[in-house]
């Protein structure tokens, strides 16, 4: 398992360097560096705005006692997209940008949600007992001393 991680890491580095060299040969090194910085800043601001919008939708669904699973998976994909966009390099920027697209997020929701066993609980007090039921009791407060 350790060798697999090492092989994948070096493969990732090789792909990043190859893509950067190809882009730098096409547009120049300075412009390639500016593009990497610009995509990181633009991508992170996009993730922030979409993440806040998604958070509001999740809160609305939870307030209406609906299941926010789809929005939760979209939030995870946005978080992963933000992580990929913050890593310098064109390959990770492409992967991060793909995770920002709605069709990719819908595909992930369709593939992941059926595999998750989700139990929802309502937070109101009407779940287990009748609202007219009264429980009486006495208590005394004891000091810890």
XYZ file of C-alpha atoms in Angstrom:
145
model
C 0.000 0.000 0.000
C 2.861 2.342 0.794
C 4.377 1.702 -2.649
C 1.073 2.449 -4.347
C 0.888 5.826 -2.623
C 4.481 6.574 -3.618
C 3.855 5.565 -7.242
C 0.668 7.685 -7.412
C 2.494 10.653 -5.893
C 5.304 10.496 -8.456
C 2.780 9.994 -11.256
C 0.934 13.113 -10.070
C 4.196 15.109 -9.987
C 5.095 13.861 -13.473
C 1.681 14.848 -14.868
C 1.815 18.309 -13.229
C 5.301 19.040 -14.546
C 4.464 17.739 -18.024
C 1.328 19.868 -18.276
C 3.137 22.938 -16.921
C 6.004 22.520 -19.416
C 3.539 22.110 -22.292
C 1.594 25.223 -21.284
C 4.780 27.212 -20.599
C 6.105 26.311 -24.056
C 2.871 27.543 -25.599
C 2.296 30.802 -23.743
C 5.538 31.483 -21.853
C 6.694 30.748 -18.325
C 5.650 34.058 -16.769
C 2.168 33.907 -18.246
C 1.834 30.261 -17.143
C 2.713 31.237 -13.568
C 0.217 34.106 -13.678
C -2.449 31.695 -14.953
C -1.790 29.281 -12.082
C -2.120 32.061 -9.510
C -5.223 33.509 -11.210
C -6.984 30.145 -11.392
C -6.257 29.538 -7.714
C -7.691 32.891 -6.658
C -10.674 32.690 -9.017
C -11.422 29.094 -8.080
C -11.265 29.725 -4.354
C -13.598 32.729 -4.631
C -16.009 30.634 -6.716
C -15.906 27.842 -4.130
C -16.588 30.355 -1.357
C -19.632 31.841 -3.094
C -21.080 28.461 -4.093
C -20.343 27.038 -0.655
C -22.248 29.830 1.080
C -25.180 29.364 -1.293
C -25.140 25.626 -0.652
C -25.002 26.207 3.117
C -28.130 28.365 2.950
C -29.955 25.658 0.975
C -28.888 23.041 3.539
C -30.175 25.175 6.406
C -33.503 25.725 4.628
C -33.927 21.985 4.035
C -33.071 21.163 7.626
C -35.536 23.783 8.881
C -38.236 22.189 6.705
C -37.304 18.708 8.083
C -36.117 17.584 4.642
C -33.068 15.451 3.971
C -30.046 17.644 3.003
C -27.948 14.721 1.719
C -27.564 16.053 -1.821
C -26.365 19.416 -0.568
C -23.992 17.720 1.848
C -22.342 15.781 -0.979
C -22.179 18.959 -3.061
C -20.491 20.679 -0.116
C -17.917 17.911 0.110
C -17.239 18.179 -3.627
C -16.881 21.967 -3.243
C -14.444 21.455 -0.387
C -12.425 19.009 -2.470
C -12.556 21.426 -5.425
C -11.243 24.207 -3.194
C -8.411 21.991 -2.023
C -7.502 21.041 -5.595
C -7.684 24.655 -6.778
C -5.432 25.832 -3.965
C -2.697 23.378 -5.004
C -0.562 25.035 -7.685
C -0.665 23.344 -11.063
C -2.815 23.047 -14.136
C -3.770 19.385 -13.658
C -5.211 19.971 -10.178
C -6.904 23.150 -11.406
C -8.644 21.150 -14.141
C -9.783 18.502 -11.639
C -10.970 21.206 -9.229
C -12.847 23.024 -11.991
C -14.541 19.760 -12.979
C -15.792 19.323 -9.418
C -17.344 22.802 -9.577
C -19.569 21.878 -12.522
C -23.201 21.030 -11.708
C -23.382 17.943 -13.955
C -20.359 16.439 -12.213
C -21.869 17.191 -8.803
C -25.206 15.631 -9.863
C -23.327 12.562 -11.120
C -21.564 12.255 -7.765
C -24.871 12.627 -5.919
C -26.482 9.912 -8.071
C -23.545 7.551 -7.537
C -22.864 8.181 -3.841
C -26.281 8.758 -2.215
C -27.693 5.271 -2.919
C -24.626 3.707 -1.290
C -24.958 5.654 1.966
C -27.207 4.463 4.780
C -28.664 7.697 6.121
C -30.860 7.952 9.181
C -32.635 11.208 9.835
C -33.953 12.363 13.185
C -36.410 15.122 13.765
C -35.526 17.559 16.495
C -39.045 18.439 17.626
C -40.554 17.014 20.815
C -43.473 15.237 19.098
C -41.460 12.192 18.057
C -41.882 9.711 20.884
C -44.712 11.009 23.054
C -48.001 12.749 22.839
C -47.836 16.539 23.178
C -50.624 16.460 25.798
C -48.630 14.196 28.123
C -47.405 15.900 31.284
C -44.580 14.552 33.371
C -44.513 15.691 36.979
C -41.574 15.393 39.327
C -39.525 16.988 42.062
C -35.855 17.723 42.172
C -33.338 19.110 44.594
C -30.112 20.809 43.666
C -27.053 19.438 45.453
C -23.790 21.306 45.591
C -20.622 19.465 44.585
C -18.897 20.435 47.861
